[in-house]
CSV table of C-alpha atoms in Angstrom, one decimal:
chain,number,residue,atom,x,y,z
O,1,MET,CA,9.6,21.0,3.5
O,2,ILE,CA,10.9,22.9,6.5
O,3,ALA,CA,13.4,25.8,5.4
O,4,MET,CA,17.0,24.5,5.3
O,5,THR,CA,20.1,26.1,3.8
O,6,ILE,CA,22.1,24.1,1.1
O,7,ALA,CA,25.0,24.0,3.6
O,8,GLU,CA,22.6,22.5,6.3
O,9,ILE,CA,21.4,19.9,4.0
O,10,ALA,CA,24.9,19.0,2.9
O,11,ALA,CA,26.0,18.6,6.5
O,12,ALA,CA,23.0,16.4,7.3
O,13,MET,CA,24.0,14.1,4.5
O,14,GLY,CA,27.7,14.2,5.0
O,15,ALA,CA,27.8,15.5,1.3
O,16,GLN,CA,30.4,17.4,-0.7
O,17,LEU,CA,29.0,20.7,-1.8
O,18,LEU,CA,29.6,21.5,-5.5
O,19,ARG,CA,28.8,24.4,-7.7
O,20,ALA,CA,27.2,26.3,-4.9
O,21,SER,CA,27.9,30.0,-5.1
O,22,ASP,CA,25.7,30.7,-2.0
O,23,PRO,CA,25.6,27.8,0.5
O,24,THR,CA,23.3,29.9,2.6
O,25,ALA,CA,20.5,29.8,0.0
O,26,VAL,CA,17.4,28.4,1.6
O,27,ILE,CA,15.6,25.4,0.1
O,28,THR,CA,11.9,24.9,0.9
O,29,GLY,CA,10.7,22.8,-2.0
O,30,LEU,CA,9.7,19.2,-2.3
O,31,THR,CA,12.1,16.4,-3.2
O,32,HIS,CA,11.6,14.1,-6.2
O,33,THR,CA,13.2,11.2,-7.9
O,34,ASP,CA,11.0,11.8,-11.0
O,35,SER,CA,12.0,14.7,-13.1
O,36,ARG,CA,8.5,15.1,-14.4
O,37,ASP,CA,7.4,16.1,-10.8
O,38,VAL,CA,9.9,18.8,-10.4
O,39,ARG,CA,8.8,22.4,-9.9
O,40,PRO,CA,10.8,25.7,-9.3
O,41,GLY,CA,12.8,25.4,-6.0
O,42,ASP,CA,12.6,21.7,-5.6
O,43,VAL,CA,15.3,19.2,-5.0
O,44,PHE,CA,16.0,16.4,-7.5
O,45,VAL,CA,17.5,13.1,-6.4
O,46,CYS,CA,19.6,11.5,-9.2
O,47,LYS,CA,19.0,8.0,-8.2
O,48,PRO,CA,20.4,5.2,-10.3
O,49,GLY,CA,17.8,2.4,-11.2
O,50,GLU,CA,17.6,-1.0,-12.6
O,51,PHE,CA,16.8,0.1,-16.1
O,52,THR,CA,18.1,3.7,-16.2
O,53,ASP,CA,19.9,6.4,-14.1
O,54,GLY,CA,18.3,9.6,-12.6
O,55,HIS,CA,21.5,11.5,-13.5
O,56,LEU,CA,20.4,11.3,-17.2
O,57,PHE,CA,17.3,13.2,-16.3
O,58,ALA,CA,18.9,15.9,-14.3
O,59,PRO,CA,19.0,18.4,-17.3
O,60,VAL,CA,15.2,18.0,-17.5
O,61,ALA,CA,14.9,18.7,-13.7
O,62,VAL,CA,17.1,21.8,-13.9
O,63,GLU,CA,15.1,23.1,-16.8
O,64,ALA,CA,11.9,22.7,-14.7
O,65,GLY,CA,13.5,24.7,-12.0
O,66,ALA,CA,15.4,22.3,-9.6
O,67,ALA,CA,17.4,24.3,-7.0
O,68,LEU,CA,19.5,21.4,-5.8
O,69,LEU,CA,20.7,18.0,-7.1
O,70,ILE,CA,21.7,15.0,-5.1
O,71,VAL,CA,24.3,13.2,-7.1
O,72,ASP,CA,26.8,10.4,-6.8
O,73,HIS,CA,29.1,12.1,-9.4
O,74,GLU,CA,29.4,15.6,-10.5
O,75,LEU,CA,27.3,16.8,-13.5
O,76,ASP,CA,28.1,19.5,-15.9
O,77,LEU,CA,25.1,21.6,-14.9
O,78,ASP,CA,25.1,25.1,-13.3
O,79,VAL,CA,23.1,24.3,-10.2
O,80,PRO,CA,24.2,23.4,-6.7
O,81,GLN,CA,25.0,19.7,-6.2
O,82,LEU,CA,25.4,17.5,-3.1
O,83,LEU,CA,27.9,14.7,-3.9
O,84,VAL,CA,27.4,11.5,-1.9
O,85,ASP,CA,28.6,7.9,-2.3
O,86,ASP,CA,25.1,6.6,-2.4
O,87,VAL,CA,22.1,8.9,-3.2
O,88,VAL,CA,19.6,6.6,-1.4
O,89,VAL,CA,21.6,6.6,1.8
O,90,GLY,CA,22.0,10.4,1.5
O,91,LEU,CA,18.2,10.8,0.9
O,92,GLY,CA,17.6,8.8,4.1
O,93,ALA,CA,20.0,11.0,6.1
O,94,PHE,CA,18.3,14.1,4.8
O,95,ALA,CA,14.9,12.7,5.8
O,96,ARG,CA,16.2,11.8,9.2
O,97,GLU,CA,17.4,15.3,9.8
O,98,VAL,CA,14.2,16.9,8.7
O,99,VAL,CA,12.1,14.6,11.0
O,100,ALA,CA,14.4,15.3,13.9
O,101,ARG,CA,14.0,19.1,13.5
O,102,VAL,CA,10.2,19.0,13.3
O,103,ARG,CA,10.2,16.5,16.2
O,104,ALA,CA,12.1,19.0,18.3
O,105,LEU,CA,9.2,21.4,18.1
O,106,GLY,CA,7.3,19.0,20.2
O,107,THR,CA,4.0,18.8,18.3
O,108,LEU,CA,4.6,16.0,15.8
O,109,LYS,CA,3.2,12.5,16.3
O,110,ILE,CA,4.5,9.7,14.0
O,111,VAL,CA,2.5,6.6,13.1
O,112,GLY,CA,4.3,3.7,11.3
O,113,VAL,CA,2.3,1.1,9.5
O,114,THR,CA,3.4,-2.2,8.2
O,115,GLY,CA,2.1,-5.6,7.4
O,116,SER,CA,2.1,-8.1,4.5
O,117,ASN,CA,-1.4,-6.8,3.4
O,118,GLY,CA,-3.4,-3.6,4.0
O,119,LYS,CA,-0.7,-1.0,4.6
O,120,THR,CA,-1.9,1.4,1.9
O,121,THR,CA,-5.5,1.0,2.8
O,122,THR,CA,-4.8,1.6,6.5
O,123,LYS,CA,-2.6,4.6,5.7
O,124,ASN,CA,-5.3,6.2,3.6
O,125,LEU,CA,-7.9,5.7,6.3
O,126,LEU,CA,-5.6,7.2,8.9
O,127,ARG,CA,-5.1,10.2,6.7
O,128,THR,CA,-8.8,10.6,6.3
O,129,ILE,CA,-9.3,10.6,10.1
O,130,LEU,CA,-6.3,12.6,11.1
O,131,GLN,CA,-6.5,15.4,8.7
O,132,GLU,CA,-9.7,16.5,10.3
O,133,VAL,CA,-7.8,17.0,13.5
O,134,GLY,CA,-4.6,18.7,12.2
O,135,PRO,CA,-2.1,18.9,9.4
O,136,THR,CA,-1.4,15.4,8.3
O,137,ILE,CA,1.4,13.9,5.8
O,138,ALA,CA,0.9,10.5,4.4
O,139,PRO,CA,2.5,8.8,1.4
O,140,ARG,CA,1.2,9.2,-2.1
O,141,ALA,CA,0.4,5.8,-3.6
O,142,SER,CA,2.6,3.1,-2.0
O,143,PHE,CA,5.7,5.2,-1.2
O,144,ASN,CA,6.8,2.8,1.4
O,145,ASN,CA,10.5,1.7,0.8
O,146,GLU,CA,13.9,3.2,1.3
O,147,VAL,CA,13.1,5.9,-1.4
O,148,GLY,CA,9.4,6.5,-1.1
O,149,ALA,CA,9.3,6.8,2.7
O,150,PRO,CA,12.0,9.4,2.9
O,151,LEU,CA,10.3,11.4,0.1
O,152,THR,CA,7.2,11.5,2.3
O,153,MET,CA,9.1,12.4,5.4
O,154,LEU,CA,10.6,15.4,3.5
O,155,GLU,CA,7.2,16.8,3.0
O,156,LEU,CA,7.0,17.7,6.7
O,157,THR,CA,6.7,21.4,7.7
O,158,GLU,CA,6.7,23.1,11.1
O,159,GLU,CA,2.8,22.9,11.2
O,160,THR,CA,2.6,19.2,10.6
O,161,LYS,CA,0.9,17.4,13.5
O,162,PHE,CA,0.7,13.9,12.1
O,163,LEU,CA,3.1,11.9,9.9
O,164,VAL,CA,1.6,8.5,8.7
O,165,ALA,CA,4.6,6.5,7.5
O,166,GLU,CA,3.9,3.3,5.5
O,167,MET,CA,6.9,1.1,5.9
O,168,GLY,CA,7.3,-1.9,3.6
O,169,ALA,CA,10.1,-4.4,3.3
O,170,SER,CA,11.3,-7.2,1.2
O,171,GLY,CA,14.1,-8.2,3.6
O,172,ILE,CA,15.3,-8.1,7.1
O,173,GLY,CA,16.6,-4.8,8.2
O,174,GLU,CA,14.6,-2.6,5.9
O,175,ILE,CA,11.9,-1.6,8.3
O,176,ALA,CA,14.5,-1.0,10.9
O,177,ARG,CA,16.3,1.5,8.7
O,178,LEU,CA,13.0,3.4,8.1
O,179,VAL,CA,12.2,3.3,11.8
O,180,ALA,CA,15.7,4.9,12.4
O,181,MET,CA,14.6,7.8,10.2
O,182,ALA,CA,11.3,8.4,11.8
O,183,LYS,CA,10.7,6.4,15.0
O,184,PRO,CA,7.0,5.9,15.5
O,185,ASP,CA,5.1,7.0,18.6
O,186,ILE,CA,2.6,4.4,17.4
O,187,GLY,CA,3.7,1.3,15.5
O,188,VAL,CA,1.0,-0.8,13.6
O,189,VAL,CA,1.6,-4.3,12.4
O,190,LEU,CA,-1.5,-5.5,10.3
O,191,SER,CA,-0.6,-9.1,9.3
O,192,VAL,CA,2.2,-11.5,8.5
O,193,GLY,CA,1.6,-13.5,5.2
O,194,LEU,CA,3.4,-14.8,2.2
O,195,ALA,CA,3.7,-11.4,0.3
O,196,HIS,CA,7.2,-11.1,-0.8
O,197,ALA,CA,8.1,-14.5,0.7
O,198,GLY,CA,10.5,-15.3,-2.1
O,199,GLU,CA,12.6,-12.3,-1.3
O,200,PHE,CA,12.4,-12.6,2.6
O,201,GLY,CA,13.3,-16.3,2.3
O,202,GLY,CA,10.3,-17.7,4.2
O,203,ILE,CA,7.6,-16.7,6.7
O,204,GLU,CA,10.0,-16.8,9.7
O,205,SER,CA,12.1,-14.2,8.1
O,206,THR,CA,9.0,-12.1,7.3
O,207,VAL,CA,8.1,-12.2,11.1
O,208,ILE,CA,11.5,-11.0,12.0
O,209,ALA,CA,11.3,-8.1,9.5
O,210,LYS,CA,7.9,-7.0,10.6
O,211,THR,CA,8.8,-7.2,14.2
O,212,GLU,CA,11.3,-4.3,13.6
O,213,MET,CA,8.3,-2.0,13.6
O,214,VAL,CA,7.8,-2.5,17.3
O,215,SER,CA,11.0,-3.7,18.7
O,216,GLU,CA,12.5,-0.2,19.2
O,217,LEU,CA,9.3,1.4,20.7
O,218,THR,CA,9.7,2.6,24.2
O,219,PRO,CA,7.2,2.4,27.2
O,220,ALA,CA,5.8,5.8,26.2
O,221,ASP,CA,4.9,4.4,22.8
O,222,VAL,CA,2.0,2.3,21.5
O,223,ALA,CA,2.0,-0.9,19.5
O,224,VAL,CA,-1.2,-1.5,17.6
O,225,LEU,CA,-1.3,-5.3,16.9
O,226,ASN,CA,-3.6,-7.7,15.2
O,227,ALA,CA,-5.0,-10.0,17.8
O,228,ASP,CA,-6.4,-12.4,15.2
O,229,ASP,CA,-2.9,-13.1,13.5
O,230,HIS,CA,-0.8,-15.4,15.9
O,231,ARG,CA,2.4,-14.2,14.2
O,232,VAL,CA,1.6,-10.6,14.9
O,233,ALA,CA,0.4,-11.5,18.5
O,234,GLY,CA,3.7,-13.0,19.1
O,235,MET,CA,5.3,-9.6,18.7
O,236,ALA,CA,4.0,-8.5,22.1
O,237,ALA,CA,7.0,-10.1,23.7
O,238,ALA,CA,9.4,-8.0,21.5
O,239,THR,CA,8.1,-4.5,22.4
O,240,ALA,CA,8.4,-2.4,25.5
O,241,ALA,CA,5.4,-0.3,24.2
O,242,SER,CA,1.9,-0.6,25.6
O,243,ILE,CA,-0.3,-2.7,23.3
O,244,VAL,CA,-3.6,-2.0,21.8
O,245,TRP,CA,-5.2,-5.2,20.2
O,246,PHE,CA,-7.5,-5.0,17.3
O,247,GLY,CA,-9.4,-7.8,15.6
O,248,LEU,CA,-12.8,-9.6,15.3
O,249,GLY,CA,-12.2,-11.8,18.4
O,250,PRO,CA,-13.1,-11.2,22.0
O,251,ASN,CA,-9.5,-10.6,22.9
O,252,ALA,CA,-9.4,-7.5,20.8
O,253,ALA,CA,-9.8,-4.1,22.7
O,254,VAL,CA,-10.8,-2.5,19.3
O,255,ARG,CA,-13.1,-4.8,17.5
O,256,ALA,CA,-15.8,-5.3,15.0
O,257,SER,CA,-19.1,-7.3,15.7
O,258,ASP,CA,-22.3,-8.0,13.9
O,259,VAL,CA,-20.3,-7.9,10.7
O,260,HIS,CA,-22.3,-8.1,7.4
O,261,SER,CA,-21.0,-7.5,3.8
O,262,ASP,CA,-22.6,-7.0,0.5
O,263,ALA,CA,-21.8,-5.4,-2.9
O,264,THR,CA,-22.0,-1.9,-1.4
O,265,GLY,CA,-19.7,-2.4,1.6
O,266,THR,CA,-19.7,-3.7,5.2
O,267,SER,CA,-22.0,-2.9,8.2
O,268,PHE,CA,-20.5,-3.6,11.7
O,269,THR,CA,-20.4,-2.3,15.2
O,270,LEU,CA,-17.3,-0.7,16.2
O,271,THR,CA,-16.1,-0.9,19.7
O,272,LEU,CA,-13.0,1.0,20.9
O,273,ALA,CA,-10.7,0.2,23.7
O,274,SER,CA,-12.8,2.7,25.9
O,275,GLY,CA,-15.7,0.4,25.6
O,276,GLU,CA,-17.6,3.0,23.5
O,277,SER,CA,-19.5,1.5,20.5
O,278,ARG,CA,-21.1,2.8,17.4
O,279,PRO,CA,-22.8,1.1,14.3
O,280,MET,CA,-21.2,2.0,11.1
O,281,ARG,CA,-21.4,1.5,7.4
O,282,PHE,CA,-18.0,1.1,5.8
O,283,ARG,CA,-18.2,1.5,2.0
O,284,VAL,CA,-14.8,0.2,1.1
O,285,LEU,CA,-15.6,-3.2,-0.6
O,286,GLY,CA,-14.6,-6.4,1.1
O,287,GLU,CA,-14.9,-7.7,4.6
O,288,HIS,CA,-11.1,-8.1,4.9
O,289,HIS,CA,-10.8,-4.3,4.9
O,290,VAL,CA,-12.8,-4.2,8.2
O,291,MET,CA,-9.4,-5.1,9.8
O,292,ASN,CA,-7.8,-2.1,8.2
O,293,ALA,CA,-10.5,0.2,9.5
O,294,LEU,CA,-10.1,-1.3,13.0
O,295,ALA,CA,-6.3,-0.6,13.0
O,296,ALA,CA,-7.0,3.0,11.9
O,297,ALA,CA,-9.6,3.4,14.6
O,298,ALA,CA,-7.1,2.0,17.3
O,299,VAL,CA,-4.5,4.5,16.2
O,300,ALA,CA,-6.9,7.3,16.1
O,301,GLU,CA,-8.3,6.5,19.6
O,302,SER,CA,-4.7,6.3,21.0
O,303,LEU,CA,-4.2,9.8,19.6
O,304,GLY,CA,-7.2,11.2,21.3
O,305,VAL,CA,-9.8,11.3,18.5
O,306,ASP,CA,-13.3,10.7,19.7
O,307,ILE,CA,-15.4,7.7,18.4
O,308,ASP,CA,-17.9,9.9,16.5
O,309,ALA,CA,-15.2,11.6,14.5
O,310,ILE,CA,-13.5,8.3,13.8
O,311,VAL,CA,-16.8,6.8,12.5
O,312,THR,CA,-17.7,9.9,10.5
O,313,ALA,CA,-14.3,9.7,8.8
O,314,LEU,CA,-14.3,6.0,8.1
O,315,GLU,CA,-17.8,6.2,6.7
O,316,SER,CA,-16.8,9.0,4.2
O,317,VAL,CA,-14.3,6.7,2.5
O,318,GLU,CA,-15.6,5.0,-0.6
O,319,LEU,CA,-12.4,3.8,-2.2
O,320,ALA,CA,-9.2,2.7,-0.4
O,321,GLU,CA,-7.1,3.5,-3.4
O,322,ARG,CA,-7.3,3.3,-7.2
O,323,TRP,CA,-7.1,-0.4,-8.4
O,324,ARG,CA,-7.9,-1.8,-4.9
O,325,MET,CA,-11.3,-3.3,-4.8
O,326,GLN,CA,-12.4,-0.4,-7.1
O,327,VAL,CA,-16.0,-1.0,-8.3
O,328,LEU,CA,-16.5,0.0,-12.0
O,329,GLY,CA,-19.0,-0.6,-14.8
O,330,GLY,CA,-22.8,-0.7,-14.1
O,331,ARG,CA,-24.2,-0.9,-17.6
O,332,ASP,CA,-26.4,-4.0,-18.2
O,333,GLY,CA,-26.0,-4.8,-14.5
O,334,VAL,CA,-22.3,-5.8,-15.0
O,335,THR,CA,-20.0,-5.0,-12.0
O,336,ILE,CA,-16.3,-4.9,-12.5
O,337,ILE,CA,-14.1,-5.1,-9.4
O,338,ASN,CA,-10.6,-3.9,-10.3
O,339,ASP,CA,-8.2,-5.2,-7.5
O,340,ALA,CA,-5.2,-5.7,-9.6
O,341,TYR,CA,-2.7,-3.2,-7.9
O,342,ASN,CA,-1.1,-6.0,-6.0
O,343,ALA,CA,-1.6,-9.6,-5.0
O,344,SER,CA,-0.4,-12.0,-2.3
O,345,PRO,CA,-1.9,-15.4,-1.5
O,346,ASP,CA,-3.8,-13.8,1.4
O,347,SER,CA,-5.1,-10.8,-0.6
O,348,MET,CA,-6.1,-13.1,-3.5
O,349,ALA,CA,-8.1,-15.4,-1.2
O,350,ALA,CA,-9.7,-12.5,0.4
O,351,ALA,CA,-10.7,-11.0,-3.0
O,352,LEU,CA,-12.1,-14.3,-4.1
O,353,LYS,CA,-14.1,-14.7,-0.9
O,354,THR,CA,-15.6,-11.3,-1.4
O,355,LEU,CA,-16.6,-12.1,-5.0
O,356,ALA,CA,-18.5,-15.2,-3.6
O,357,GLN,CA,-19.9,-13.4,-0.7
O,358,ILE,CA,-21.4,-10.4,-2.4
O,359,ARG,CA,-23.0,-12.3,-5.4
O,360,THR,CA,-26.8,-12.3,-5.4
O,361,PRO,CA,-28.8,-15.6,-5.9
O,362,GLY,CA,-28.3,-16.8,-9.6
O,363,GLN,CA,-25.7,-14.1,-10.4
O,364,ARG,CA,-22.7,-15.4,-12.4
O,365,THR,CA,-19.2,-14.7,-11.1
O,366,ILE,CA,-16.1,-14.4,-13.1
O,367,ALA,CA,-12.6,-14.3,-11.7
O,368,VAL,CA,-9.9,-12.9,-13.9
O,369,LEU,CA,-6.6,-13.8,-12.2
O,370,GLY,CA,-2.9,-13.1,-13.0
O,371,GLU,CA,0.3,-14.0,-11.4
O,372,MET,CA,1.2,-13.5,-7.7
O,373,SER,CA,4.8,-12.4,-7.9
O,374,GLU,CA,7.7,-12.6,-5.5
O,375,LEU,CA,6.8,-15.9,-3.9
O,376,GLY,CA,9.9,-17.8,-4.8
O,377,GLU,CA,9.7,-21.5,-3.9
O,378,PHE,CA,6.2,-21.1,-2.6
O,379,SER,CA,4.8,-19.9,-6.0
O,380,GLY,CA,3.6,-23.2,-7.5
O,381,GLU,CA,1.7,-24.4,-4.4
O,382,GLU,CA,0.2,-21.0,-3.7
O,383,HIS,CA,-1.2,-20.6,-7.2
O,384,ASP,CA,-2.6,-24.1,-6.8
O,385,ARG,CA,-4.2,-23.2,-3.6
O,386,ILE,CA,-5.9,-20.2,-5.3
O,387,GLY,CA,-7.1,-22.3,-8.1
O,388,LEU,CA,-8.6,-24.8,-5.7
O,389,LEU,CA,-10.3,-22.1,-3.7
O,390,ALA,CA,-12.1,-20.7,-6.7
O,391,VAL,CA,-13.5,-24.2,-7.1
O,392,ARG,CA,-14.6,-24.5,-3.5
O,393,LEU,CA,-16.2,-21.0,-3.7
O,394,ASN,CA,-18.1,-22.1,-6.7
O,395,ILE,CA,-16.8,-19.2,-8.8
O,396,SER,CA,-18.8,-19.5,-12.2
O,397,GLN,CA,-15.8,-19.0,-14.5
O,398,LEU,CA,-12.1,-18.5,-14.0
O,399,LEU,CA,-9.9,-16.9,-16.7
O,400,VAL,CA,-6.1,-17.1,-15.9
O,401,VAL,CA,-3.9,-14.5,-17.6
O,402,GLY,CA,-0.2,-15.3,-18.2
O,403,GLN,CA,1.8,-18.5,-18.2
O,404,ASN,CA,3.3,-17.7,-14.8
O,405,ALA,CA,-0.1,-18.2,-13.4
O,406,ARG,CA,-0.8,-21.4,-15.2
O,407,ARG,CA,-1.0,-23.6,-12.2
O,408,MET,CA,-4.3,-21.8,-11.1
O,409,HIS,CA,-5.8,-23.0,-14.4
O,410,ILE,CA,-4.3,-26.6,-14.0
O,411,SER,CA,-5.5,-26.9,-10.5
O,412,THR,CA,-9.1,-26.1,-11.4
O,413,ILE,CA,-9.4,-28.2,-14.5
O,414,ASN,CA,-8.1,-31.1,-12.4
O,415,GLN,CA,-11.3,-30.8,-10.4
O,416,GLY,CA,-14.1,-32.6,-12.1
O,417,SER,CA,-16.7,-30.2,-10.8
O,418,PHE,CA,-15.0,-27.4,-12.5
O,419,ASP,CA,-14.2,-29.0,-15.9
O,420,GLY,CA,-14.6,-26.6,-18.8
O,421,GLU,CA,-15.2,-23.6,-16.6
O,422,SER,CA,-11.6,-22.4,-16.6
O,423,SER,CA,-9.5,-21.0,-19.4
O,424,ILE,CA,-6.1,-19.4,-19.9
O,425,VAL,CA,-4.7,-16.7,-22.3
O,426,ASP,CA,-1.2,-15.3,-22.5
O,427,THR,CA,-1.8,-11.5,-22.4
O,428,ALA,CA,-4.2,-8.9,-21.1
O,429,ASP,CA,-5.1,-8.0,-24.6
O,430,GLU,CA,-6.3,-11.6,-25.3
O,431,ALA,CA,-8.2,-11.6,-22.1
O,432,PHE,CA,-10.1,-8.3,-23.0
O,433,GLU,CA,-11.0,-9.6,-26.5
O,434,LEU,CA,-12.3,-12.8,-24.9
O,435,LEU,CA,-14.2,-11.1,-22.0
O,436,LYS,CA,-15.9,-8.4,-24.0
O,437,ASN,CA,-17.6,-11.2,-25.9
O,438,THR,CA,-18.5,-13.5,-23.0
O,439,ILE,CA,-19.5,-11.1,-20.2
O,440,GLN,CA,-23.2,-11.3,-19.9
O,441,PRO,CA,-25.8,-8.7,-18.3
O,442,GLY,CA,-25.7,-9.0,-14.5
O,443,ASP,CA,-22.2,-10.6,-14.3
O,444,LEU,CA,-20.0,-9.9,-11.3
O,445,VAL,CA,-16.3,-9.8,-12.5
O,446,LEU,CA,-13.1,-9.7,-10.4
O,447,VAL,CA,-9.8,-8.7,-11.9
O,448,LYS,CA,-6.9,-9.5,-9.6
O,449,SER,CA,-3.1,-9.9,-10.0
O,450,SER,CA,0.3,-8.6,-8.8
O,451,ASN,CA,1.2,-5.2,-10.1
O,452,SER,CA,3.8,-6.6,-12.4
O,453,ALA,CA,1.0,-8.5,-14.3
O,454,GLY,CA,-0.5,-5.3,-15.6
O,455,LEU,CA,-4.1,-6.4,-15.2
O,456,ARG,CA,-5.1,-3.2,-13.5
O,457,PHE,CA,-5.3,-1.7,-16.9
O,458,LEU,CA,-7.3,-4.6,-18.1
O,459,GLY,CA,-9.8,-3.8,-15.2
O,460,ASP,CA,-9.9,-0.2,-16.4
O,461,GLN,CA,-10.7,-1.3,-19.9
O,462,LEU,CA,-13.5,-3.5,-18.8
O,463,GLY,CA,-14.8,-0.8,-16.4
O,464,GLU,CA,-14.9,1.6,-19.4
O,465,LEU,CA,-16.6,-0.9,-21.7
O,466,PHE,CA,-19.4,-1.5,-19.3
O,467,SER,CA,-19.7,2.1,-18.0
O,468,TRP,CA,-22.9,4.0,-18.4
């Protein structure tokens, strides 16, 4: 973080300063909401949560060396404390001030990324490209909400050239609040789908929320939009920014052609808005990730990165993120694809299509699927749709894990052509016991679910079981 005094941080947050014998003391450490991450000189945010309260862990943070606490009530601890009504709001105000100070230096460029699917992958690809150009800050894991995004922003230093801000939302207004903290120079919208549809209240509300990424951009800014998604394409009317379109179709300025995927990745020809083209081999599994690569390439070109540097960086990436199309196993020719970090109807369908697309003639495919959460009233029909898709793609066997995903199993067994090839268990442990006895040499296995279903650990177990 940039150097700021305790008094300056308090003023930025509108906080009451408590137990600070020296308000001019300078803070340069990182900011955390997890006391286990705190190191000497850091700031600890005592955030109340659904199941516990960060204030309870403040003594641990102080023992670890926290130099400053952000609290909503005074604690009996001999360390400076900033008292605010809402620590999350205070955290956002703190981040906004740090961004503004680094912005004032005139060298920082901010890229905001949103979309129903692909945010984390695109963010990671951008970090890989841009860190070769200059100091780059991007979120760890999926730090993309009202807490995670500010924590990332607070990592800025005077030397930072690029901030890649992943901006997620589960409701209207949330992206707008993040944009107010760090208005992008380049705003990216990847897709609009049914992810979190239950929380948004429908696809129309999702469109409104995602449009917040580009609605405040100025004519000097750039909006990078998916030309193949009609809902994203419609956002062109809502922004004053210049637009760079990406996609597979002829209307895209940044596009992929001659696309071919297999079990080791995807080959395609990358064409930039300048008209320059290069063949490339993208090793992140799944043809759907090509769109994320195109978005990253469009941003990089807009920031002045040349095509050879873009291709070299993209070709260096083997894994978008742990638990995202992560290839494991290998013993006895068994391949485990662990894609169970998250799941929406679109990403579930894309993963199943990849499973079908990369199988070799005669190879058996097994889909181990769990619940797609946060779909609200759409949950039943979307789980039905995925079950039917598994049948249409001729997936060899389906194993559904958890009663919340039961309709996937029911929809498959209702299809005569799939009778007896689908089964259901209640837990990941039961699934593991079943699979370790039924997976055969040469099998191709996909594990996919929302994070809450916990199947990512099942994928790890299977990967370890069939590792060399």
